[in-house]
XYZ file of C-alpha atoms in Angstrom:
720
model
C 0.000 0.000 0.000
C 1.436 3.433 -0.934
C 2.117 5.925 1.768
C 0.376 9.271 1.676
C 2.063 12.577 1.040
C 4.856 13.561 -1.303
C 8.357 12.135 -1.585
C 10.697 14.540 -3.388
C 13.858 13.643 -5.246
C 16.173 15.667 -7.453
C 14.352 16.663 -10.654
C 11.100 14.862 -9.857
C 8.640 14.074 -7.112
C 6.975 10.826 -6.103
C 3.460 11.224 -4.761
C 0.028 9.655 -4.766
C -1.795 10.183 -8.033
C -5.512 10.198 -7.194
C -8.039 9.084 -9.795
C -11.784 9.282 -9.247
C -13.789 7.034 -11.582
C -17.563 6.797 -11.456
C -20.685 5.863 -13.344
C -22.718 9.019 -12.679
C -25.949 7.959 -14.439
C -26.576 11.511 -15.630
C -23.821 14.118 -15.618
C -26.155 17.134 -15.563
C -28.026 15.873 -12.509
C -25.038 14.762 -10.439
C -22.140 17.050 -11.393
C -22.596 19.219 -8.287
C -22.256 16.249 -5.921
C -19.391 14.884 -8.047
C -17.455 18.153 -7.778
C -18.082 18.828 -4.102
C -18.004 15.419 -2.430
C -15.699 13.397 -4.667
C -13.336 15.700 -6.588
C -12.733 18.460 -4.061
C -12.923 16.423 -0.863
C -10.383 13.889 -2.158
C -8.196 16.380 -4.062
C -8.482 14.224 -7.167
C -5.882 14.620 -9.904
C -7.926 12.887 -12.613
C -11.695 12.408 -12.910
C -13.271 9.920 -15.311
C -17.032 9.445 -15.518
C -19.339 7.396 -17.707
C -23.027 7.278 -18.567
C -22.987 11.071 -18.822
C -26.135 11.240 -20.997
C -24.711 14.342 -22.754
C -24.964 15.239 -26.439
C -23.648 17.912 -28.819
C -26.270 20.390 -27.596
C -24.200 20.755 -24.396
C -21.271 23.184 -24.764
C -17.724 21.883 -24.486
C -17.007 24.052 -21.439
C -20.079 22.922 -19.515
C -19.609 22.364 -15.746
C -15.866 22.905 -15.827
C -14.194 22.644 -12.414
C -11.918 25.540 -11.534
C -8.298 24.440 -11.512
C -9.035 21.549 -13.893
C -9.105 21.123 -17.659
C -12.317 21.375 -19.604
C -14.162 18.076 -19.815
C -12.845 15.871 -22.615
C -15.952 14.074 -23.824
C -17.103 11.317 -26.096
C -20.856 11.537 -26.169
C -22.996 8.569 -27.106
C -25.024 8.807 -30.313
C -27.809 6.788 -28.706
C -29.883 7.467 -25.611
C -27.713 7.151 -22.495
C -24.011 6.368 -22.341
C -21.188 8.813 -22.928
C -17.812 9.236 -21.185
C -15.904 12.307 -19.968
C -12.489 13.114 -18.508
C -10.931 16.081 -16.734
C -7.631 16.557 -14.905
C -5.751 19.128 -12.855
C -4.130 21.885 -14.882
C -0.839 21.243 -13.097
C -0.816 17.575 -14.110
C 1.038 16.556 -17.246
C -1.657 14.737 -19.179
C -1.850 14.208 -22.941
C -5.162 13.044 -24.392
C -4.109 10.732 -27.203
C -5.388 11.363 -30.703
C -5.619 7.745 -31.785
C -8.244 6.050 -33.976
C -11.025 4.527 -31.860
C -14.077 2.824 -33.398
C -17.089 5.121 -33.282
C -19.229 2.592 -31.406
C -16.755 2.362 -28.494
C -17.153 4.760 -25.583
C -13.472 5.126 -24.763
C -11.052 7.960 -23.917
C -7.320 7.211 -23.871
C -4.761 9.481 -22.231
C -1.196 9.427 -20.998
C 0.023 10.646 -17.625
C 3.574 11.821 -18.280
C 6.199 10.797 -15.786
C 9.930 11.193 -15.385
C 11.924 11.448 -18.659
C 8.711 11.408 -20.741
C 7.990 7.790 -19.760
C 4.419 7.606 -18.570
C 1.344 5.571 -17.780
C -1.296 4.769 -20.381
C -4.837 5.275 -19.066
C -7.949 3.881 -20.742
C -11.351 5.051 -19.535
C -14.241 2.922 -20.833
C -17.939 2.309 -20.699
C -19.248 -0.979 -22.102
C -23.044 -1.241 -22.351
C -24.277 -4.681 -21.233
C -25.538 -5.479 -24.735
C -22.331 -4.592 -26.605
C -20.527 -7.927 -26.467
C -16.744 -8.266 -26.581
C -15.951 -5.464 -29.078
C -14.260 -3.316 -26.411
C -12.129 -6.172 -25.066
C -11.164 -7.168 -28.624
C -10.044 -3.596 -29.343
C -7.879 -3.534 -26.219
C -6.365 -6.948 -26.960
C -5.431 -5.768 -30.453
C -4.168 -2.249 -29.725
C -2.849 -2.061 -26.179
C 0.726 -3.103 -27.009
C 0.901 -0.659 -29.921
C -0.414 2.225 -27.843
C 2.077 1.610 -25.047
C 4.993 1.384 -27.492
C 4.000 4.395 -29.620
C 3.540 6.648 -26.593
C 6.430 5.441 -24.415
C 4.289 4.069 -21.596
C 5.702 1.700 -19.006
C 2.418 0.854 -17.271
C -1.254 0.734 -18.196
C -4.442 1.217 -16.192
C -7.965 0.485 -17.446
C -10.979 1.769 -15.520
C -14.650 2.612 -15.893
C -17.849 0.571 -16.110
C -17.087 -2.604 -18.079
C -20.107 -4.688 -17.028
C -17.680 -7.595 -17.198
C -20.022 -10.198 -15.704
C -21.487 -10.986 -19.131
C -18.080 -11.364 -20.825
C -16.096 -12.921 -18.002
C -14.093 -15.202 -20.316
C -12.905 -12.341 -22.572
C -12.246 -10.126 -19.551
C -10.129 -12.892 -18.022
C -8.184 -13.232 -21.297
C -7.383 -9.496 -21.220
C -6.000 -9.782 -17.701
C -3.979 -12.887 -18.554
C -2.487 -11.609 -21.839
C -1.225 -8.322 -20.359
C -0.560 -9.588 -16.824
C -3.152 -7.244 -15.355
C -4.882 -7.417 -11.994
C -8.255 -6.035 -10.946
C -7.909 -4.090 -7.694
C -11.649 -3.499 -7.214
C -12.626 -6.494 -5.084
C -15.704 -4.962 -3.438
C -19.281 -4.367 -4.661
C -19.699 -1.236 -6.829
C -23.417 -1.493 -7.693
C -26.530 -1.290 -5.584
C -27.309 -4.892 -6.599
C -24.121 -6.072 -4.868
C -22.229 -6.679 -8.128
C -18.689 -5.498 -8.869
C -18.831 -4.115 -12.439
C -16.582 -1.013 -12.244
C -13.049 -2.471 -12.289
C -9.629 -0.834 -12.083
C -7.132 -3.149 -13.802
C -3.435 -2.430 -14.154
C 0.040 -3.953 -14.373
C 1.374 -1.655 -11.654
C 3.040 -3.422 -8.686
C 0.520 -4.175 -5.963
C 2.351 -2.026 -3.394
C 1.915 1.055 -5.633
C -1.876 1.023 -6.027
C -4.872 1.116 -3.709
C -8.576 1.252 -4.594
C -11.428 2.178 -2.239
C -15.149 2.864 -2.467
C -16.477 6.392 -1.914
C -20.208 5.793 -2.233
C -22.653 6.662 -5.020
C -22.505 9.992 -6.866
C -25.773 11.805 -6.409
C -28.646 9.612 -7.576
C -26.439 7.021 -9.286
C -26.722 3.341 -8.326
C -22.952 2.869 -8.846
C -20.306 3.638 -6.245
C -17.408 5.896 -7.183
C -13.872 4.482 -6.957
C -10.865 6.345 -5.565
C -7.608 4.960 -6.945
C -4.304 6.041 -5.387
C -1.127 5.342 -7.331
C 2.461 6.042 -6.343
C 3.831 7.709 -9.465
C 7.029 9.557 -10.337
C 6.584 12.723 -12.348
C 8.670 15.800 -13.169
C 8.510 18.358 -10.395
C 7.480 21.912 -11.222
C 8.614 24.926 -9.283
C 6.328 25.905 -6.436
C 4.724 29.268 -7.182
C 2.717 31.321 -4.704
C 1.359 34.508 -6.336
C 0.714 37.749 -4.494
C -2.899 38.897 -4.364
C -3.578 42.580 -3.767
C -6.677 43.299 -1.654
C -7.707 46.575 -3.244
C -11.044 46.709 -1.427
C -9.203 47.108 1.906
C -6.562 49.589 0.690
C -6.054 52.750 2.753
C -6.372 55.212 -0.123
C -6.268 58.259 2.116
C -2.884 57.321 3.566
C -1.623 56.257 0.156
C -2.498 59.640 -1.364
C -0.931 61.475 1.590
C 2.294 59.480 1.173
C 2.471 60.321 -2.532
C 1.699 63.970 -1.873
C 4.475 64.198 0.726
C 7.063 62.424 -1.443
C 10.035 64.569 -2.483
C 9.704 63.926 -6.206
C 12.490 66.385 -7.013
C 15.014 64.066 -5.354
C 13.432 60.990 -6.931
C 13.503 62.291 -10.512
C 17.267 62.648 -10.828
C 19.747 61.233 -13.347
C 19.148 60.116 -16.935
C 15.798 58.948 -18.296
C 16.308 55.297 -17.352
C 17.289 56.199 -13.794
C 14.324 58.530 -13.358
C 11.826 55.903 -14.546
C 13.316 53.192 -12.337
C 13.372 55.453 -9.261
C 9.815 56.668 -9.876
C 8.585 53.075 -10.217
C 10.381 51.896 -7.071
C 8.955 54.785 -5.046
C 5.402 54.198 -6.267
C 5.593 50.450 -5.601
C 6.938 50.970 -2.088
C 3.983 53.236 -1.258
C 1.570 50.752 -2.813
C 3.145 47.908 -0.846
C 2.767 49.854 2.405
C -0.869 50.925 2.146
C -2.490 48.170 0.068
C -3.064 44.881 1.870
C -1.699 41.844 0.081
C -1.072 38.204 0.811
C 0.463 35.100 -0.678
C -2.217 32.842 -2.069
C -2.422 29.580 -3.947
C -5.458 29.193 -6.163
C -7.616 26.172 -5.359
C -10.425 24.525 -7.262
C -13.932 25.377 -6.153
C -17.416 23.931 -6.426
C -19.712 24.490 -9.362
C -20.849 28.157 -9.278
C -24.423 27.222 -8.368
C -23.472 24.682 -5.659
C -24.117 26.827 -2.597
C -24.537 26.204 1.166
C -27.869 24.415 0.783
C -26.331 21.991 -1.710
C -23.343 21.421 0.568
C -25.644 20.589 3.489
C -27.724 18.198 1.373
C -24.575 16.516 0.048
C -23.126 16.077 3.528
C -26.432 14.628 4.765
C -26.466 12.132 1.917
C -22.865 11.122 2.571
C -23.605 10.514 6.280
C -26.664 8.444 5.320
C -24.509 6.345 2.978
C -21.877 5.769 5.675
C -24.600 4.744 8.128
C -26.077 2.320 5.588
C -22.642 0.793 4.874
C -22.135 0.124 8.584
C -25.682 -1.126 9.174
C -27.355 -2.185 5.887
C -30.878 -2.313 7.281
C -34.060 -1.558 5.374
C -34.602 1.572 7.483
C -31.119 2.943 6.732
C -31.574 2.203 3.029
C -34.824 4.209 3.078
C -33.047 7.088 4.784
C -30.279 6.977 2.167
C -32.751 7.111 -0.706
C -34.606 10.002 0.942
C -31.336 11.937 1.423
C -30.410 11.281 -2.206
C -33.787 12.595 -3.390
C -33.365 15.751 -1.257
C -29.916 16.317 -2.762
C -31.216 16.005 -6.321
C -34.093 18.393 -5.587
C -31.823 20.920 -3.856
C -29.326 20.884 -6.717
C -32.075 21.453 -9.300
C -33.400 24.390 -7.249
C -29.911 25.893 -6.812
C -29.111 25.620 -10.505
C -32.399 27.301 -11.417
C -31.738 30.152 -8.956
C -28.226 30.660 -10.336
C -29.454 30.747 -13.930
C -32.149 33.277 -13.034
C -29.546 35.462 -11.306
C -27.387 35.355 -14.437
C -30.342 36.345 -16.602
C -31.022 39.351 -14.362
C -27.387 40.445 -14.601
C -27.411 40.095 -18.383
C -30.585 42.166 -18.613
C -29.218 44.832 -16.284
C -28.558 48.265 -17.730
C -25.210 48.693 -15.954
C -23.500 45.734 -17.634
C -20.824 46.747 -20.146
C -20.158 44.763 -23.314
C -17.020 43.130 -21.945
C -18.745 42.164 -18.679
C -21.769 40.936 -20.637
C -19.694 38.551 -22.731
C -17.846 37.453 -19.596
C -21.164 36.504 -17.984
C -22.211 34.627 -21.117
C -18.983 32.641 -21.157
C -19.290 31.890 -17.459
C -22.821 30.612 -18.029
C -21.633 28.372 -20.851
C -18.532 27.219 -18.984
C -16.345 28.608 -21.751
C -13.968 30.649 -19.639
C -10.491 31.031 -21.094
C -8.357 27.913 -20.796
C -5.278 29.024 -18.864
C -3.345 25.772 -18.723
C -0.688 24.688 -21.199
C -0.221 20.942 -21.659
C 3.168 19.343 -22.405
C 4.576 20.980 -25.540
C 6.178 19.159 -28.458
C 9.570 20.463 -29.610
C 10.835 20.480 -33.192
C 12.790 17.238 -32.627
C 9.649 15.445 -31.435
C 10.534 15.418 -27.728
C 8.135 16.820 -25.136
C 8.704 19.442 -22.450
C 6.688 19.237 -19.231
C 8.035 21.758 -16.736
C 6.620 25.283 -16.793
C 10.134 26.697 -17.028
C 10.821 24.721 -20.203
C 7.431 25.642 -21.672
C 7.932 29.387 -21.262
C 11.455 29.137 -22.713
C 10.156 27.233 -25.752
C 7.279 29.660 -26.335
C 9.548 32.700 -25.932
C 11.935 31.368 -28.560
C 9.017 30.671 -30.882
C 7.534 34.168 -30.512
C 10.951 35.815 -30.931
C 11.542 33.865 -34.170
C 8.227 35.161 -35.495
C 9.286 38.756 -34.826
C 12.004 38.839 -37.456
C 12.377 39.841 -41.115
C 14.950 38.731 -43.694
C 18.139 40.804 -43.561
C 16.847 43.389 -41.062
C 19.948 45.628 -41.364
C 19.582 46.305 -45.107
C 18.780 49.855 -46.175
C 15.084 50.513 -46.818
C 13.884 52.025 -50.114
C 13.843 55.816 -50.008
C 10.420 57.430 -50.101
C 9.541 60.989 -51.098
C 8.238 63.294 -48.394
C 4.512 63.629 -49.030
C 3.585 65.787 -46.035
C 3.167 69.517 -46.433
C 3.825 70.152 -42.747
C 6.436 68.920 -40.288
C 6.164 67.331 -36.861
C 9.499 67.857 -35.140
C 8.672 67.293 -31.477
C 5.987 66.200 -29.033
C 4.698 68.230 -26.109
C 2.169 67.737 -23.327
C 0.450 69.560 -20.503
C -0.424 68.628 -16.938
C -4.108 68.734 -17.864
C -3.569 66.066 -20.518
C -1.655 63.844 -18.106
C -4.367 64.239 -15.442
C -7.110 63.432 -17.958
C -5.238 60.341 -19.201
C -4.715 59.027 -15.667
C -8.361 59.616 -14.744
C -9.516 57.704 -17.840
C -7.572 54.529 -17.042
C -9.585 51.343 -16.587
C -8.841 49.868 -13.175
C -9.477 46.280 -14.280
C -6.694 46.347 -16.872
C -3.767 43.986 -16.328
C -0.644 45.137 -14.531
C 2.453 45.449 -16.710
C 5.988 44.146 -16.113
C 6.852 47.059 -13.806
C 4.115 46.027 -11.347
C 2.376 49.422 -11.297
C -1.390 49.038 -11.051
C -3.804 51.215 -13.060
C -5.893 51.452 -9.865
C -3.168 53.421 -8.123
C -2.573 55.657 -11.151
C -6.269 56.476 -11.529
C -7.233 56.896 -7.877
C -4.117 58.962 -7.162
C -4.186 60.929 -10.428
C -4.138 64.283 -8.611
C -1.008 63.426 -6.597
C 0.809 61.786 -9.542
C 0.062 64.311 -12.282
C 2.913 66.685 -11.471
C 5.735 64.106 -11.085
C 4.558 62.151 -14.122
C 4.411 65.319 -16.233
C 7.998 66.101 -15.255
C 9.050 62.525 -16.061
C 7.302 62.545 -19.445
C 8.848 65.898 -20.388
C 12.312 64.537 -19.585
C 11.638 61.613 -21.943
C 10.429 63.947 -24.716
C 13.366 66.312 -24.163
C 15.993 63.574 -24.471
C 14.019 61.667 -27.162
C 14.836 58.421 -25.374
C 12.327 55.713 -24.542
C 13.049 54.211 -21.083
C 14.646 50.776 -20.997
C 12.200 49.583 -18.317
C 9.257 50.152 -20.670
C 10.772 48.180 -23.544
C 10.195 44.763 -21.985
C 6.808 43.143 -22.465
C 5.350 40.240 -20.526
C 3.770 37.890 -23.032
C 0.869 35.622 -22.143
C 0.544 32.702 -24.599
C -3.030 32.241 -25.846
C -4.145 29.135 -27.706
C -5.593 29.885 -31.175
C -6.678 26.598 -32.718
C -5.616 23.009 -33.259
C -3.634 20.898 -30.830
C -2.731 22.608 -27.566
C 0.551 20.664 -27.561
C 1.834 22.409 -30.718
C 3.847 25.575 -30.034
C 2.820 27.073 -33.375
C -0.830 27.090 -32.290
C -0.233 29.831 -29.701
C -0.236 33.582 -30.205
C 1.302 36.213 -27.912
C -0.694 38.743 -25.927
C 1.650 41.416 -24.599
C 1.369 43.222 -21.262
C 3.196 46.559 -21.176
C 3.777 49.170 -18.512
C 0.595 51.143 -17.808
C 2.638 54.332 -17.283
C 4.243 53.782 -20.683
C 0.814 53.503 -22.298
C -0.272 56.807 -20.733
C 2.551 58.611 -22.527
C 1.942 56.595 -25.695
C -1.674 57.740 -25.695
C -0.667 61.412 -25.659
C 1.898 60.886 -28.433
C -0.680 58.952 -30.463
C -3.105 61.889 -30.267
C -0.412 64.290 -31.534
C 0.642 61.968 -34.346
C -2.942 61.227 -35.403
C -3.780 64.934 -35.554
C -0.738 65.564 -37.760
C -1.578 62.721 -40.147
C -5.249 63.677 -40.467
C -4.532 67.358 -40.975
C -2.171 66.392 -43.824
C -4.638 63.800 -45.223
C -1.913 61.160 -45.079
C -3.940 58.138 -43.948
C -5.919 56.288 -46.588
C -9.696 56.643 -46.356
C -9.880 52.921 -47.222
C -8.307 51.808 -43.939
C -11.072 51.030 -41.423
C -8.995 49.446 -38.663
C -7.735 51.436 -35.649
C -9.441 54.606 -36.891
C -11.694 56.764 -34.739
C -15.282 56.623 -35.967
C -14.632 53.596 -38.196
C -15.274 49.912 -37.627
C -15.473 46.528 -39.307
C -19.233 47.050 -39.600
C -18.633 50.214 -41.659
C -16.356 48.312 -44.036
C -18.815 45.443 -44.361
C -21.656 47.859 -45.123
C -19.579 49.646 -47.767
C -18.611 46.392 -49.506
C -22.147 44.992 -49.406
C -23.529 48.203 -50.921
C -20.924 48.139 -53.705
C -21.617 44.515 -54.519
C -25.388 44.997 -54.363
C -25.213 47.974 -56.751
C -23.118 45.903 -59.159
C -25.621 43.043 -59.055
C -28.485 45.464 -59.697
C -26.623 46.515 -62.844
C -26.131 42.899 -63.898
C -22.388 43.021 -63.225
C -20.758 40.160 -61.273
C -17.966 40.980 -58.786
C -14.681 39.141 -58.242
C -13.453 39.390 -54.652
C -10.004 38.654 -53.216
C -9.540 38.250 -49.477
C -5.897 38.913 -48.603
C -4.046 38.339 -45.366
C -0.622 39.803 -44.633
C 1.634 37.078 -43.276
C 3.105 37.943 -39.895
C 1.471 41.380 -39.978
C 2.253 43.119 -36.680
C 5.083 40.695 -35.838
C 7.052 41.402 -39.022
C 7.059 45.161 -39.353
C 10.516 46.058 -40.669
C 11.716 48.885 -38.408
C 13.938 50.786 -40.916
C 11.079 50.766 -43.444
C 8.654 52.071 -40.814
C 11.056 54.869 -39.840
C 11.361 55.778 -43.531
C 7.573 56.019 -43.782
C 7.439 58.220 -40.690
C 9.986 60.522 -42.312
C 7.941 60.609 -45.523
C 4.893 61.529 -43.410
C 6.645 64.676 -42.172
C 8.258 63.505 -38.922
C 11.745 64.773 -38.268
C 14.023 65.984 -35.499
C 13.210 64.875 -31.966
C 9.843 63.315 -32.885
C 11.417 60.935 -35.399
C 14.338 60.184 -33.078
C 11.983 59.307 -30.194
C 9.876 56.900 -32.277
C 13.003 55.258 -33.707
C 14.297 54.726 -30.174
C 10.843 53.456 -29.128
C 11.098 50.606 -31.671
C 14.666 49.487 -31.027
C 16.124 47.080 -28.420
C 12.815 45.711 -27.210
C 12.475 42.376 -25.388
C 9.789 39.903 -24.472
C 9.394 37.485 -21.589
C 6.782 34.755 -21.690
C 4.917 34.514 -18.372
C 2.912 31.483 -17.260
C 1.969 30.143 -13.819
C 4.157 32.741 -12.131
C 7.340 31.832 -14.064
C 9.124 33.988 -16.639
C 11.337 33.058 -19.553
C 14.705 34.769 -20.058
C 14.343 37.963 -22.133
C 14.357 37.421 -25.910
C 15.280 40.160 -28.388
C 12.583 41.512 -30.690
C 14.049 42.388 -34.091
C 10.843 43.422 -35.864
C 7.199 44.250 -35.324
C 5.201 46.911 -33.553
C 4.547 46.305 -29.853
C 1.250 44.450 -29.589
C -0.833 45.612 -26.671
C 0.614 49.113 -26.991
C -1.286 52.309 -27.756
C 1.120 53.468 -30.473
C 1.341 50.095 -32.235
C -1.957 50.212 -34.205
C -1.249 53.710 -35.553
C 2.286 52.732 -36.546
C 0.840 49.726 -38.377
C -1.558 51.940 -40.353
C 1.352 54.178 -41.372
C 3.374 51.118 -42.380
C 0.769 49.686 -44.786
C -0.667 52.986 -45.966
C 1.183 52.998 -49.312
C -0.049 49.442 -50.006
C -3.574 50.860 -50.187
C -2.327 53.645 -52.425
C -0.716 51.024 -54.653
C -4.037 49.210 -55.186
C -6.885 51.755 -55.473
C -9.532 49.003 -55.371
C -8.266 47.640 -52.027
C -9.959 48.254 -48.699
C -8.542 47.154 -45.361
C -9.429 46.479 -41.772
C -6.031 46.372 -40.037
C -4.117 43.560 -41.804
C -7.125 42.082 -43.640
C -7.296 43.472 -47.177
C -10.220 43.038 -49.577
C -9.898 43.684 -53.317
C -13.098 43.600 -55.367
C -13.591 44.261 -59.065
C -16.967 44.393 -60.799
C -17.003 43.478 -64.488
C -19.352 43.024 -67.415
C -20.501 39.489 -68.268
C -18.006 37.950 -70.661
C -14.999 39.837 -69.247
C -13.968 37.024 -66.885
C -10.614 36.388 -68.571
C -9.448 40.005 -68.505
C -10.695 40.413 -64.915
C -8.735 37.364 -63.762
C -5.653 38.697 -65.517
C -6.133 42.070 -63.797
C -6.481 40.436 -60.368
C -3.369 38.334 -60.920
C -1.484 41.507 -61.856
C -2.576 43.022 -58.544
C -1.429 39.928 -56.658
C 2.007 39.913 -58.258
C 2.334 43.658 -57.645
C 1.570 43.092 -53.960
C 4.097 40.248 -53.753
C 6.794 42.459 -55.228
C 5.831 45.244 -52.837
C 5.917 42.905 -49.860
C 9.311 41.464 -50.740
C 10.981 44.754 -51.594
C 9.482 47.087 -49.048
C 8.354 45.024 -46.102
C 9.814 41.542 -46.292
C 6.242 40.232 -46.131
C 3.824 38.584 -48.539
C 0.115 38.688 -49.132
C -1.635 35.353 -49.560
C -4.989 34.464 -51.023
C -6.203 30.985 -50.069
C -2.623 29.770 -50.134
C -1.965 30.756 -53.757
C -0.718 33.822 -55.589
C -2.811 33.233 -58.720
C -6.529 33.545 -59.361
C -8.615 31.336 -61.598
C -12.216 30.733 -62.499
C-alpha cells in the first residue's frame, strides 16, 4: 500500500496520483455532488465518468471545475451512455489522438512521468448489450499504444459490465498480466462491475469505495497510485486586496514624497526610481497576501447543496455500517433531497445570471464574460506538455515558457533586417518635429484609465494611477517631459510580458499559440498622448488612406462590411458580377521592418526629436513569456510593432498605408485586405488577368518594401 504525502527527489517528485472514476448515471443531474463530495474532498488529480447522458447540444465548457481542464468528452449517439475526462491543470496529461471505433465509448490518455515515460490510461464504458468489441479492441491495440507513446504501465478503468463477458475479460488480464484491484461491490445490486485493472506493482496502487454519486446506483472508486513525475517549481502569487486599501494614507504618502530628489539622473534612472517609489507606497498601504489558487465547487453549488450533500454522505456511511431496510430508506430520501436541492440551486443561479445580463449597468465586456461563465467557456489558462521540433516533449513550466519565448521571438524577425530601406519621397506639407504635453492632458489620461486592466511588467497598477491621479500628475508630467526632451524611450518600458493564448488546433503544438503582450501602464499613458499628436498631424495632412477602417476613430469593421455589401449589391443590380479577393498579410504586426517604418514616418513629415523618439521606441525591445508565475529569459525583438501598446496600431496603419495607395480598389481592416472588381458578363478572362497583376504587384511590394507577402487561399494566382 502506498504511503500518503509527497516524496521529493532531485528533478522529480513521487506522490500519490488520485483518480476518481464513477458511473454518474446523468452528468447534468449529479455534477454538483461529483465536484463537491468526490473531486474536491479527495483532491483528485484525474476524474473519469461514464453514462454522462450528454450530447452535442451541451457546450464543451459545460460544468468545468476551476483548476481543472475542460471536460474531454465522447458523447454517445444513442440514448444514455457517454464518457468524460478532466484533470488538474498542473498535471502533465496528454489526451491521445488515436483512432477509436465510433461505437466504443473510450477515452485514452497518458500521464507523463519522469523522462517522458508515462502511464497509459484507458477510460471505458461498455453497455451490457455490446458484447466483446471493447475487449477485442484492447487486446489488439494495447501493445501498440504503449509502445508508440512510451508508456511503461497501463491502467484500465470505468464501467465494463464484465459479468457478461467474463471469459474475454479474463483473457485481457492474462495476456497483459493485469490485476483487478476493485474487489468490493460497486453497484446497488451487490455486483462489482466497475473495475480498475493495471500492471502496476501491488504495493503502488490502492482502490477504495467512496459511495454513489448523487442519484447514481454505482459507487465511485478512488484509486491512489504512487507515481514519479517531473517536479514543477512551487509558485505562490501575491494577491492585492484593493477593497481594503487605505487610499487616504496612500495619497498622503504620494503627496508628501520629495519627487524632485526621486527624478534625478538620466531617463532610465528617473523611470526606475519613480517606479520603485510608487511600488513601495503601494506595498505599504495596500493589503496583500500570498495565495495559492484552489479549485472550487460548481458556481451554483451553494450552502444548501453542501448541506444536502453532507447529509447524503452521512446516510450512505450509516447504511454501509448497518445495511438495514430503514437505513436504506433514509439513504434514498437523502439522495432525493440532494437532487431536488441541486435542481433548485441551478435554477436560482441561472435566473440570477439572466437578471445580470438584462441589467442596464452591464458593459459589453462584462456581458460577454457573464455569457462565457454561463456556458462554462472561460479562457483555458493551462498549457499541456509541448512538443519540440525534434519530437521530444517538455513538461516543466520553465521549459514551456522558454520554448514559447523562442518561438515568438523567431516570429518577430524579417529577412536581412539591417539592409537599407527604399527611399520614399516626403509627401507631407507640414512637419512634426517634437511632441509636447500639458499637466491637464496627463491628469485626464490618468483619470480615464480602466482599473481592471492587467498590470504590466513594472508592477504598477492602473488602480493606483487612476485613484491617485491628482497626486501623480505633477511628477509624471515632469518625467514625461524629460523623456520627450531627451528623445529616449526608457529601458524599463521596452520589456513586455507575453501571455501565450491558444488559437486553434492541438494545444501541444507551439505554433498554435499567439502572444498577448502586457506593457507598462505608465508607458501607455505617454503613448496615448503621443498617439493623439501623431494622429492629428496625419489627419490634418490627409496622409492616412480613407480605405483603412482598422484602428481609426469613428470607423469599424461594420462600416467596411456595409460599404462592400452596398458596392456589390449595386453591381448586381446593374447585372455586373464581382470578383473578390480576401488577402491576409503574413506575420502582420510581428514582421514590421523597423527601418522601413522609420522611412515612412519621415515621408509623413516627422523629423528631429519626434522621429528620433519613435526610432528609439522601436529598437532594443524584449519579451518574456509569463505562465503560472514563471518567466522566460528575455528574448530580443528584431521586428514588429509592440502588440498591446497604444502606439502600435497607428504605426501599423502608417506602415501599410502605401499598399492601399498602390491598389486603389483595395480596402482594409487592419491587416485584412479586400480587393473587389466588378465586371461586365463575358470579361472574366481580362478580370482574372487584372487580379493576378494586382497579386504579383503586392508580392513584389511585400518582398521589396516590407519583407512580407500577401496570400490568397494559399496561392498567388486567381482562376475561375
